[in-house]
CSV table of C-alpha atoms and ligand atoms in Angstrom, one decimal:
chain,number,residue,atom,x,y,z
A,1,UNK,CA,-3.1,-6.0,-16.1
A,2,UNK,CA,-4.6,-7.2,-19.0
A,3,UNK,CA,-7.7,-5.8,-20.7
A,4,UNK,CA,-10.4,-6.9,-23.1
A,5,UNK,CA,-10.5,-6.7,-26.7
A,6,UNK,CA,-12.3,-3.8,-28.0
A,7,UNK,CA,-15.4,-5.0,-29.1
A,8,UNK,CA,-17.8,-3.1,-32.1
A,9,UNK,CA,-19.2,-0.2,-30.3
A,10,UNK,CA,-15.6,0.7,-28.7
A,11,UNK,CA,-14.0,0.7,-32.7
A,12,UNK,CA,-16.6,3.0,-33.9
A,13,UNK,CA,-16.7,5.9,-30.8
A,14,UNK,CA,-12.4,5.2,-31.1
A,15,UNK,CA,-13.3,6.4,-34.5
A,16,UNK,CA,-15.0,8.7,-34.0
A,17,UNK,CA,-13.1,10.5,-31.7
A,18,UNK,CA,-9.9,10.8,-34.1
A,19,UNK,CA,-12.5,12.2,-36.7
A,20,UNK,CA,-13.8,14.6,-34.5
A,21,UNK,CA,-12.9,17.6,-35.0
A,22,UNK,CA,-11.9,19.4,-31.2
A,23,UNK,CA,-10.0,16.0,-30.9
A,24,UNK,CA,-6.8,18.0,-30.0
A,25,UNK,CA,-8.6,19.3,-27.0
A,26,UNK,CA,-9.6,15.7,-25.8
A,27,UNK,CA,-6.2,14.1,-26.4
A,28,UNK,CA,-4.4,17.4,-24.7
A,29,UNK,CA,-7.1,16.6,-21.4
A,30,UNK,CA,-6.5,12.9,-21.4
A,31,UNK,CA,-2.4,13.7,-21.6
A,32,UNK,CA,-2.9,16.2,-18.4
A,33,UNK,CA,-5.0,13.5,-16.2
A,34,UNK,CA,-2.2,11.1,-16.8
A,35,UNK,CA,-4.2,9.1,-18.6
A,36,UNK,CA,-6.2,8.2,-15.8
A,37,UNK,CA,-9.1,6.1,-16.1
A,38,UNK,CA,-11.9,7.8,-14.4
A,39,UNK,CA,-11.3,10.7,-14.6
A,40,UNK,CA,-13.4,13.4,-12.4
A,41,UNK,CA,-15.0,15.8,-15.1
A,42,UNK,CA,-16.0,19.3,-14.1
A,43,UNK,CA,-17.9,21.7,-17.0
A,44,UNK,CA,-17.5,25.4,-16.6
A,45,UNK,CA,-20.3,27.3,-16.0
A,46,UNK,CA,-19.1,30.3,-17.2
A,47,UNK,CA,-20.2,29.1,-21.1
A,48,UNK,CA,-23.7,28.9,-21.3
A,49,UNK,CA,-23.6,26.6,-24.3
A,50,UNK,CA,-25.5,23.3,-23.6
A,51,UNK,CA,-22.2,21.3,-24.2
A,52,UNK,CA,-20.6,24.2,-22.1
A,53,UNK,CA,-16.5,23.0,-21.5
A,54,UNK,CA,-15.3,20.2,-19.6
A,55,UNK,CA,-12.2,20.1,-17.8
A,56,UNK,CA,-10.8,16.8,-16.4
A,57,UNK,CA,-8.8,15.6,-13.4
A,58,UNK,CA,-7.1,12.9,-12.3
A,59,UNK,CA,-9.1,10.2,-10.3
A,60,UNK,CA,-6.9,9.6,-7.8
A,61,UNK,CA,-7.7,5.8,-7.2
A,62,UNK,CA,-4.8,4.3,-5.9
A,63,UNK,CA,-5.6,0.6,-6.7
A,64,UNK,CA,-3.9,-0.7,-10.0
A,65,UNK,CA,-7.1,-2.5,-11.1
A,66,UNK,CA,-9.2,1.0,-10.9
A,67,UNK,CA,-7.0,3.1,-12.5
A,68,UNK,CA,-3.2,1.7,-13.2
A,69,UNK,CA,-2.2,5.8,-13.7
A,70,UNK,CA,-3.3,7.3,-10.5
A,71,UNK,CA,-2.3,3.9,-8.6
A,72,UNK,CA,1.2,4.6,-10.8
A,73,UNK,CA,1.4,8.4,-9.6
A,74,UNK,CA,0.6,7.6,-6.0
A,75,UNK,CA,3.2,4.6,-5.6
A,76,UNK,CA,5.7,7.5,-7.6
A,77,UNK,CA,4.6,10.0,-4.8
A,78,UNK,CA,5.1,7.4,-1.8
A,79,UNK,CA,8.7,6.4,-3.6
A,80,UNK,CA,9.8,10.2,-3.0
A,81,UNK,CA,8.7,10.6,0.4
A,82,UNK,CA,9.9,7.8,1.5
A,83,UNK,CA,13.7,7.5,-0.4
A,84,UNK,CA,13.8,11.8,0.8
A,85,UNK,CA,13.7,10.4,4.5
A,86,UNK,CA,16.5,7.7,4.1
A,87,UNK,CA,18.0,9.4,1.3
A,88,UNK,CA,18.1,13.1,2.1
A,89,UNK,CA,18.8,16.3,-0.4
A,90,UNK,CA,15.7,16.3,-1.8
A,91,UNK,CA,11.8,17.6,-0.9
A,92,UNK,CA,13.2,19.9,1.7
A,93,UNK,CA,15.4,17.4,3.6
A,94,UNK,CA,19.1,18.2,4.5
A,95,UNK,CA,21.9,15.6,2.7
A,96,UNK,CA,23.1,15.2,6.0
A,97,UNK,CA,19.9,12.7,6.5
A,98,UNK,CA,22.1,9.8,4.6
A,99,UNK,CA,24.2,10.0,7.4
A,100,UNK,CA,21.5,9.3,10.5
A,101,UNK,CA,21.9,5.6,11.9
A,102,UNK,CA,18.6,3.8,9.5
A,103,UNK,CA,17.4,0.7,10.2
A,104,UNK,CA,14.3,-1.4,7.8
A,105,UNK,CA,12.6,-3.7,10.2
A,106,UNK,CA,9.7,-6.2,9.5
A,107,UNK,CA,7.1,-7.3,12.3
A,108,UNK,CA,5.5,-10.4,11.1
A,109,UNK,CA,2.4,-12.2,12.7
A,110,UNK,CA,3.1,-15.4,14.9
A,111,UNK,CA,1.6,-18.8,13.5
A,112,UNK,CA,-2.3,-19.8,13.4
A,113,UNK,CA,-1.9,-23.0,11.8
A,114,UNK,CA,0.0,-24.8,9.5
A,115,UNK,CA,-0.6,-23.1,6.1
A,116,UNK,CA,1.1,-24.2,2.3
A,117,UNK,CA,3.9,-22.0,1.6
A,118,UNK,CA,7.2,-22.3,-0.5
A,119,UNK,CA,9.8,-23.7,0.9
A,120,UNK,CA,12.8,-25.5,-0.6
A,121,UNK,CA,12.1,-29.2,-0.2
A,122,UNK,CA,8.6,-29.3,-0.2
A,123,UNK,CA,5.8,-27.0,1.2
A,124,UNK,CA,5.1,-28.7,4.5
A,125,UNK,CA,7.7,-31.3,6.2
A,126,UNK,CA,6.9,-31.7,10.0
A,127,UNK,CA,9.5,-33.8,11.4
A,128,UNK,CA,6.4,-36.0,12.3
A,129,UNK,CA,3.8,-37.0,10.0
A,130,UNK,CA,0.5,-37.7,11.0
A,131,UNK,CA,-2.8,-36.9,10.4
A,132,UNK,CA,-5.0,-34.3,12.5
A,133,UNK,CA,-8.8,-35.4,14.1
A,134,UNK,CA,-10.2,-34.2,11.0
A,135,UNK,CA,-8.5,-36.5,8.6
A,136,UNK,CA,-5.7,-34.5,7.1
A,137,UNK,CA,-1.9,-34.4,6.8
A,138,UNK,CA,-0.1,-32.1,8.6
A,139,UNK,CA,2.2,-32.3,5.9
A,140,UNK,CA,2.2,-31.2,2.5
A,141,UNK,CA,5.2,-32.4,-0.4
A,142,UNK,CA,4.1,-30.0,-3.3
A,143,UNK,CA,6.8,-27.4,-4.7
A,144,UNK,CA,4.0,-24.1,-4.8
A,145,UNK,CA,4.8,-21.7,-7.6
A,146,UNK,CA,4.1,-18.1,-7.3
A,147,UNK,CA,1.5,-18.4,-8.7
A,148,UNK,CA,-0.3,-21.1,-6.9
A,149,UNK,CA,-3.8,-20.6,-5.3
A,150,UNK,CA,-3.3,-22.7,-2.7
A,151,UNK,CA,-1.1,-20.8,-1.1
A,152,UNK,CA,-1.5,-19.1,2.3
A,153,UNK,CA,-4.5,-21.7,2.9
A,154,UNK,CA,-4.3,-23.4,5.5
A,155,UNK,CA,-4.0,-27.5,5.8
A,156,UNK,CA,-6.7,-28.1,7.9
A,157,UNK,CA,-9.1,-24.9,8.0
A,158,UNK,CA,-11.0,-27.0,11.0
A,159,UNK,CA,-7.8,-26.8,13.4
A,160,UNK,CA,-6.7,-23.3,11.8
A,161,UNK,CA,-7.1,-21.1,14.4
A,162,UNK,CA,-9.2,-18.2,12.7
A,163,UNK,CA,-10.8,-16.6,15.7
A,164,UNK,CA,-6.8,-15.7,17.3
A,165,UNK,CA,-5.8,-14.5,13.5
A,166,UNK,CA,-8.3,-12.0,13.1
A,167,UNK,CA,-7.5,-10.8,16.4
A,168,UNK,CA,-3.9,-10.3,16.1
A,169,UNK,CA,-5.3,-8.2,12.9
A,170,UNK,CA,-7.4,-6.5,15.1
A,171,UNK,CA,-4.9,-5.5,17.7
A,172,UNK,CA,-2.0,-5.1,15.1
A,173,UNK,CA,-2.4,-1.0,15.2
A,174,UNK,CA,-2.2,-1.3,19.3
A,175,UNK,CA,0.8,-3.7,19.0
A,176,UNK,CA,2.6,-1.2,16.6
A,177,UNK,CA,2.0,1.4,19.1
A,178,UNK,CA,3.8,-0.5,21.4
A,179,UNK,CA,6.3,-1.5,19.7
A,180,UNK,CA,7.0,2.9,19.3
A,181,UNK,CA,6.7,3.4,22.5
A,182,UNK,CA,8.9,0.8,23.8
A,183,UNK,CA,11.8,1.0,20.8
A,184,UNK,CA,11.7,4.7,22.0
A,185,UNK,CA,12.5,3.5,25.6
A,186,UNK,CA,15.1,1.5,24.9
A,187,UNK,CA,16.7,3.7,22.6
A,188,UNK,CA,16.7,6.2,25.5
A,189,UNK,CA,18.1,3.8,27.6
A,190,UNK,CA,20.8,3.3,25.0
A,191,UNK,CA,21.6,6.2,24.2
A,192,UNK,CA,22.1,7.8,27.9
A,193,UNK,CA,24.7,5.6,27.9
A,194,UNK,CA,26.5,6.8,24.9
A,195,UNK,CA,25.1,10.9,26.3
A,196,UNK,CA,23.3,12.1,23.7
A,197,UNK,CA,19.3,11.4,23.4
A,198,UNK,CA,18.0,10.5,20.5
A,199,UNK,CA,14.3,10.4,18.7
A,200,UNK,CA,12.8,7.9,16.5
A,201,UNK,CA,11.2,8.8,13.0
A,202,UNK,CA,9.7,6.6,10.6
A,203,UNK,CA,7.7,5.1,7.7
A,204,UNK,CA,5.5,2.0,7.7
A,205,UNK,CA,3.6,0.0,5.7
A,206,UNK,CA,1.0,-2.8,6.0
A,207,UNK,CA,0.9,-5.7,4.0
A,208,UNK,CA,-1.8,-8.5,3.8
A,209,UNK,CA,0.3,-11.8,3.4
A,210,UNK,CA,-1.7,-14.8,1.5
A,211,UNK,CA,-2.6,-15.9,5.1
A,212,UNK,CA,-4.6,-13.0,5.0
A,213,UNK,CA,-2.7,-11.2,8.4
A,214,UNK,CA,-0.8,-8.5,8.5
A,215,UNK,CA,2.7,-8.0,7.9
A,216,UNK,CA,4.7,-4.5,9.1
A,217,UNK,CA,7.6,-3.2,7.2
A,218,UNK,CA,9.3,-0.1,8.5
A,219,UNK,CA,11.9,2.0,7.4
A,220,UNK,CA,13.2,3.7,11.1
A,221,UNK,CA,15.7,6.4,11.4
A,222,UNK,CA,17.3,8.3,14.6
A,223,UNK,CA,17.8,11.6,15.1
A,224,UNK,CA,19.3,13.6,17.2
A,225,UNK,CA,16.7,15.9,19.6
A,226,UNK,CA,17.2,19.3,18.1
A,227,UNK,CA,14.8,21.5,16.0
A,228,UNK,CA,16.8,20.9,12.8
A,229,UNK,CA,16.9,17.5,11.5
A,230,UNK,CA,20.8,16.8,12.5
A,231,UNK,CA,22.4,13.5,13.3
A,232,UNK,CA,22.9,12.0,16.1
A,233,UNK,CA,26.6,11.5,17.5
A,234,UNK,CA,28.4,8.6,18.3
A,235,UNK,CA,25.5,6.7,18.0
A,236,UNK,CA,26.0,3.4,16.0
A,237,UNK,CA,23.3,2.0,13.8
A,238,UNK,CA,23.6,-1.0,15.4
A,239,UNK,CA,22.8,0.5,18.6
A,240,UNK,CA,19.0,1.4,16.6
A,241,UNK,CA,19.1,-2.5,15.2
A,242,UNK,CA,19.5,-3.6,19.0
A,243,UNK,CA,17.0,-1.4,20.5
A,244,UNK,CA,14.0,-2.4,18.1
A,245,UNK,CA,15.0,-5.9,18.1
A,246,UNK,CA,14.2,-6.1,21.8
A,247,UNK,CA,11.2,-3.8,21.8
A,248,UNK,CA,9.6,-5.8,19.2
A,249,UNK,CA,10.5,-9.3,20.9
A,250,UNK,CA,9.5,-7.8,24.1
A,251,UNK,CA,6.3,-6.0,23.4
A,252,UNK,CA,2.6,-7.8,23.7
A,253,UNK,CA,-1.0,-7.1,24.2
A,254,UNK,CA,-2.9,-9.6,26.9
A,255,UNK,CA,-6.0,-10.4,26.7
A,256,UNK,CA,-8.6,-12.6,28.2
A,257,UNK,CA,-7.8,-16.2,27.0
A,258,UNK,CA,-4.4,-15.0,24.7
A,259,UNK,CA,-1.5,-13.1,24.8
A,260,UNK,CA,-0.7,-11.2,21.3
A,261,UNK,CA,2.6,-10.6,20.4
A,262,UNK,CA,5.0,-10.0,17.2
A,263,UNK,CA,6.0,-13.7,15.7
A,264,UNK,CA,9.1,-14.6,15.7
A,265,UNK,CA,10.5,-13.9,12.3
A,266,UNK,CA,11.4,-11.2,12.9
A,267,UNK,CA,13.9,-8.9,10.5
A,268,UNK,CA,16.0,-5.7,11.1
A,269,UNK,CA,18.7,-4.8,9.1
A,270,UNK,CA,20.6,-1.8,8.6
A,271,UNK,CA,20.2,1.0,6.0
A,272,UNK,CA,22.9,2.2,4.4
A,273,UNK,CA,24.5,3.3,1.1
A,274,UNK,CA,27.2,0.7,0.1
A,275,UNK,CA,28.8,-2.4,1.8
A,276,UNK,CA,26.3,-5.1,2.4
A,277,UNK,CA,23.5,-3.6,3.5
A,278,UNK,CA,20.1,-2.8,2.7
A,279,UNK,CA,20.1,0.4,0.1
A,280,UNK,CA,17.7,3.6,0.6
A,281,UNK,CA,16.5,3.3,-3.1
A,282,UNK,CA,15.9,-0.5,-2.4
A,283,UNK,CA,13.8,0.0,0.8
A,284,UNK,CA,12.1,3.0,-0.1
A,285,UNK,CA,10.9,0.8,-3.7
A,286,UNK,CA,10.2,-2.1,-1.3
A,287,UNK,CA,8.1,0.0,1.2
A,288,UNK,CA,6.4,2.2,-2.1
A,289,UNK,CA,5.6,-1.4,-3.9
A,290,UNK,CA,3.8,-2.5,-1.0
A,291,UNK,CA,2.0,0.6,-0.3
A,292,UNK,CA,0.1,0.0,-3.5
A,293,UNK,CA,-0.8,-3.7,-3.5
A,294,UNK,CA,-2.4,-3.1,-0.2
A,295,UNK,CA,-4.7,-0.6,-1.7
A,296,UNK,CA,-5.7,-3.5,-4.1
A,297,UNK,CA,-6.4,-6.3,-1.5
A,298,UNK,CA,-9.3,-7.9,-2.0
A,299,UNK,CA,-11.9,-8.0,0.2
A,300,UNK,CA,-10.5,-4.3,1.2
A,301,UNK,CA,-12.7,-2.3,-1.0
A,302,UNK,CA,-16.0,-1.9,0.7
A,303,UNK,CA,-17.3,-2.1,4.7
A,304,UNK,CA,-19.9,-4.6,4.9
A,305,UNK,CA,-23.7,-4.2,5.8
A,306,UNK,CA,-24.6,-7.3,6.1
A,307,UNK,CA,-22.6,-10.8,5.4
A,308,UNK,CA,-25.0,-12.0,2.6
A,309,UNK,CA,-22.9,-9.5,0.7
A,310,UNK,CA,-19.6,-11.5,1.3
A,311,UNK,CA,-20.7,-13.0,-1.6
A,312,UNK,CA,-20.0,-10.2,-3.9
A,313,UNK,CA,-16.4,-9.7,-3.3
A,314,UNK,CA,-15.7,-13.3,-4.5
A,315,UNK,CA,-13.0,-14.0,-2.0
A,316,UNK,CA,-11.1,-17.5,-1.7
A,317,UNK,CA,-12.7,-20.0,1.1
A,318,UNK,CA,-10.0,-19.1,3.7
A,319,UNK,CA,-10.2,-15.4,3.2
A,320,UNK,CA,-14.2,-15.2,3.1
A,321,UNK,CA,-14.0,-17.4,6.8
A,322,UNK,CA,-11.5,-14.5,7.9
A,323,UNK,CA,-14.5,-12.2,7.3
A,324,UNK,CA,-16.8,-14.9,8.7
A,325,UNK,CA,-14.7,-15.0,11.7
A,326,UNK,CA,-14.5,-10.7,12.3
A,327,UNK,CA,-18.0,-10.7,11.6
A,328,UNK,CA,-19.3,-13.0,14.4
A,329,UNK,CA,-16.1,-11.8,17.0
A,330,UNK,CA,-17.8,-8.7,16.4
A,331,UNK,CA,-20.6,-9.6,18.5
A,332,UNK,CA,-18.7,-9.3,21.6
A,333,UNK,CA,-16.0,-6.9,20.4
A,334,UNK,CA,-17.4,-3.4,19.7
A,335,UNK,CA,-17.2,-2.2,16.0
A,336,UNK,CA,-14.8,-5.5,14.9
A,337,UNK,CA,-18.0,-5.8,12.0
A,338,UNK,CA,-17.1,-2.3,11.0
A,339,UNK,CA,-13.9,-4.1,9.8
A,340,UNK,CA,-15.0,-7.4,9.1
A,341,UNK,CA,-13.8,-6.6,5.3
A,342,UNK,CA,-10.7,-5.7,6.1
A,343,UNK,CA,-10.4,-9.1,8.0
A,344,UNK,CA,-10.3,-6.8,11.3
A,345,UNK,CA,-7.7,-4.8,10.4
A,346,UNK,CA,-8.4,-1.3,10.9
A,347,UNK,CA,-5.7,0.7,10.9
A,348,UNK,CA,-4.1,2.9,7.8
A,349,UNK,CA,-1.9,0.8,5.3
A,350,UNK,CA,0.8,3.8,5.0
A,351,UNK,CA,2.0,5.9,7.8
A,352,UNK,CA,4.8,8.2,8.6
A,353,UNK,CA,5.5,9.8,11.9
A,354,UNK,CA,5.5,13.6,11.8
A,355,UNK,CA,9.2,14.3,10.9
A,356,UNK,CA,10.2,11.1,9.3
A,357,UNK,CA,9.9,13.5,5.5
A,358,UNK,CA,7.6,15.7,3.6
A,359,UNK,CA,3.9,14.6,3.2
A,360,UNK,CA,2.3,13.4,0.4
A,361,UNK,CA,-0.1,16.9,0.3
A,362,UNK,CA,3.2,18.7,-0.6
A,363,UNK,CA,4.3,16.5,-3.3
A,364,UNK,CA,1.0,17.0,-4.8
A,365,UNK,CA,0.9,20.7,-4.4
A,366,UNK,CA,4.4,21.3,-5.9
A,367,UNK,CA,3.3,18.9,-9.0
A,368,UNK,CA,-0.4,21.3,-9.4
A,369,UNK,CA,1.8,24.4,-9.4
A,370,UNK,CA,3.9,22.9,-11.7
A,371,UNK,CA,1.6,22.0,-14.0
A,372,UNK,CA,-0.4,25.4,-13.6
A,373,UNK,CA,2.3,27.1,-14.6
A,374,UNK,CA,3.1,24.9,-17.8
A,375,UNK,CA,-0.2,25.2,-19.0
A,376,UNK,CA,-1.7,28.5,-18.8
A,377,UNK,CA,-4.4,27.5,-20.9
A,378,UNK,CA,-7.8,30.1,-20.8
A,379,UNK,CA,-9.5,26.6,-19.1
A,380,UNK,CA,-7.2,26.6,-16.1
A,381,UNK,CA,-7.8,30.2,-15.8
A,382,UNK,CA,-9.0,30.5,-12.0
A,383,UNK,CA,-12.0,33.0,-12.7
A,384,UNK,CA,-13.8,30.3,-14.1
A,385,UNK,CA,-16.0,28.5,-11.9
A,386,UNK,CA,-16.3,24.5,-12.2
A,387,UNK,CA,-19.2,21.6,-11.2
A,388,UNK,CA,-18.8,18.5,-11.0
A,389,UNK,CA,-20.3,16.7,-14.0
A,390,UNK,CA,-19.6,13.1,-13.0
A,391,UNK,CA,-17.2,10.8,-13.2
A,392,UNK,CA,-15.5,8.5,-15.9
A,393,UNK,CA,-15.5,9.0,-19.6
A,394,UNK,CA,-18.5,9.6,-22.2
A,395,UNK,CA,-18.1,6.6,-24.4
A,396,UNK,CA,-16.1,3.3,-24.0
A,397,UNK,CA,-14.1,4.0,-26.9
A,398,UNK,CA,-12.7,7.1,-24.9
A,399,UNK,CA,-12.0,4.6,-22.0
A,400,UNK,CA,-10.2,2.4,-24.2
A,401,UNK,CA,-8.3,5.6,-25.8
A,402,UNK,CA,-7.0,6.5,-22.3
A,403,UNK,CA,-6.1,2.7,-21.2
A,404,UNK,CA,-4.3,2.5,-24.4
A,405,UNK,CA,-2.3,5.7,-24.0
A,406,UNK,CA,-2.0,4.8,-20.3
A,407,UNK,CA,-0.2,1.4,-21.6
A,408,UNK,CA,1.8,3.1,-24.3
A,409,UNK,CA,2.9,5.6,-21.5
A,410,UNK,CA,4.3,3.3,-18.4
A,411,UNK,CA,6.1,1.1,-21.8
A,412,UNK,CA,7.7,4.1,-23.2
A,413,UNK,CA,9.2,5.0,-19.6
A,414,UNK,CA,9.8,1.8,-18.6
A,415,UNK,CA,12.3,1.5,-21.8
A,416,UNK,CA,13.7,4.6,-20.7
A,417,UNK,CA,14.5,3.8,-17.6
A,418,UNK,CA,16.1,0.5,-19.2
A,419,UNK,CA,18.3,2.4,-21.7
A,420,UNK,CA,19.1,4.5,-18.8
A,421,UNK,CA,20.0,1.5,-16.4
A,422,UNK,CA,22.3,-0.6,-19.4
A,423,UNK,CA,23.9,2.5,-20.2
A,424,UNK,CA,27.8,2.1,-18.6
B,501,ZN,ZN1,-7.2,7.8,-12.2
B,502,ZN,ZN1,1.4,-27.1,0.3
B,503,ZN,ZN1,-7.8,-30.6,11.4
């Protein structure tokens, strides 16, 4: 994230603020919202001063481009909940958890059309070239960077078939359900063989691919059926692999005209500690990574009223015609408009069954008492009562003083955790 050179007005209130003279008091607030961007601001009404006192608190924004802090802190706070459940010995969780058969799975969407991608060799090479009845090559020879905004788009956007994309979008949340429901049964089936049943816990994640349709990546983990959170015996990881492979090649919504169903890339691996398998510090970064940049889709920010607006949110061609495409389906499809923005996605981006680990609530309340009792400072005191006063900061040199410290902040950690990582 890069941000724009202070201009005149920001130098002098940056000024300012260091000469002023209750600058302690500012700095001390920024330091305790995290350096967060836009921050809430609440002023005490037990001072009846006209200034009266302003306290400050943390935004809570989880996309990066709001407020990199809070977007920081959440992805931290999804990191723990997620690495407890795979992990164990931490956030309440017994250490026994490392020990429960783990598997990370990811559900990808089936094909719409051929899009550009990277590929070694070249982006597109059909084993037969020709051209489709709009005039273009089904083929494409380009070697796509990263970087490159063509990709996700498809070749021909007249053949891409938009109308079955948004709908997989659409019935994504129904086909995860499913997919539960159905790993759960043949887990049951599986494990009746082996005499012990077994339940399913787990953490997923939606992510919007360049396509612009959704992607599922799970972390799922057996346990056995008691109250405490035990292991299950004799029950092989493999056994878990097996039984969500099926349910997710077996599972599908029909409806009139099209049958939905997971593509066929499909990806389930085993989680473990050690040999050649995934790690529970590398899913639970993977998962916590993506939990963030779907926050910070665009085109995700803000329901639509009307489609003139579609304008605003400055998408590229072949997202703003996935919009196009929800908004019209939702003629005959209750509500789809509602999600139009979300390209009819409309289910959560992060999701945890019940027992999968501790919530995100908890994390949050340990860090508030934490911090309460660190700083006992009279404006914490609770007898004090506190309005909101707005949002952001006064002047755009004290926006630039935060970003700044922000920036300074995730640098100096970063190097730590480097010195930390090279040391032997
Ligand atoms: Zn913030
Ligand atoms: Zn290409
Ligand atoms: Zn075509």
């Amino acid at each position: 994230m890069t941000s724009d050179p202070w201009d005149e007005t920001t130098i002098a209130q940056l000024v300012a603020r260091v000469q002023d003279p209750n600058r302690d008091r500012f700095f001390e607030q920024v330091r305790r919202t995290g350096n967060c961007h836009h921050p809430i601001r609440l002023r005490s009404t037990a001072v009846r001063s006209r200034n009266g006192r302003i306290l400050m608190i943390r935004c809570r924004n989880r996309r990066e481009s709001v407020c990199p802090s809070c977007s920081w802190e959440y992805q931290g706070d999804i990191w723990q909940l997620l690495f407890a459940g795979v992990a164990g010995g931490r956030k309440g969780l017994p250490e026994t958890i490392a020990t429960h058969p783990m598997a990370f799975a990811t559900l990808t969407a089936p094909g719409f059309g051929a899009v550009h991608g990277r590929h070694p060799g070249g982006c597109r090479q059909p084993r037969r070239r020709r051209y489709c009845r709009h005039g273009r090559p089904n083929w494409c020879d380009a070697d796509h960077d990263g970087g490159d905004p063509a990709l996700g788009d498809p070749l021909c956007p007249e053949c891409y078939r938009y109308q079955d994309a948004v709908r997989f979008n659409w019935h994504a949340p129904e086909l995860w359900r499913r997919f539960t429901i159905q790993s759960r049964r043949c887990l049951a089936r599986a494990s009746r063989d082996s005499g012990q049943p077994v339940r399913l816990s787990y953490a997923k994640v939606v992510e919007f691919q360049r396509r612009g349709v959704v992607h599922i990546h799970a972390i799922v983990r057996a346990d056995a059926c008691t109250d405490e959170l035990t292991p299950p015996t004799a029950f092989p990881a493999e056994m878990l692999v097996d039984a969500l492979t099926d349910a997710a090649q077996g599972v599908q919504i029909d409806i009139p005209g099209q049958t939905l169903r997971f593509g066929s890339q499909l990806d389930v691996a085993i989680v473990a500690t050690g040999g050649t398998s995934a790690t529970p510090e590398a899913v639970a970064a993977y998962l916590a990574k993506y939990a963030t940049k779907a926050a910070d889709e665009p085109g995700l920010r803000r329901r639509l009223h009307d489609l003139a607006e579609l304008e605003a949110l400055q998408l590229r061609p072949h997202l703003r015609r996935m919009v196009e495409t929800a908004w019209c389906l939702g003629d005959g499809e209750p509500n789809m408009r509602k999600w139009a923005h979300a390209l009819g996605y409309r289910g959560h981006f992060a999701t945890k069954s019940r027992r999968y680990s501790t919530t995100l609530t908890a994390l949050r309340q340990a860090r508030a008492e934490h911090q309460r009792q660190r700083d006992d400072a009279a404006d914490c005191a609770p007898s004090v009562e506190w309005r909101y006063d707005g949002a952001g900061y006064l002047t755009k040199g004290d926006a630039a003083f935060a970003r700044a410290a922000a920036a300074h902040e995730r640098e100096r950690r970063h190097l730590r955790h480097l010195d930390k990582a090279s040391r032997p």
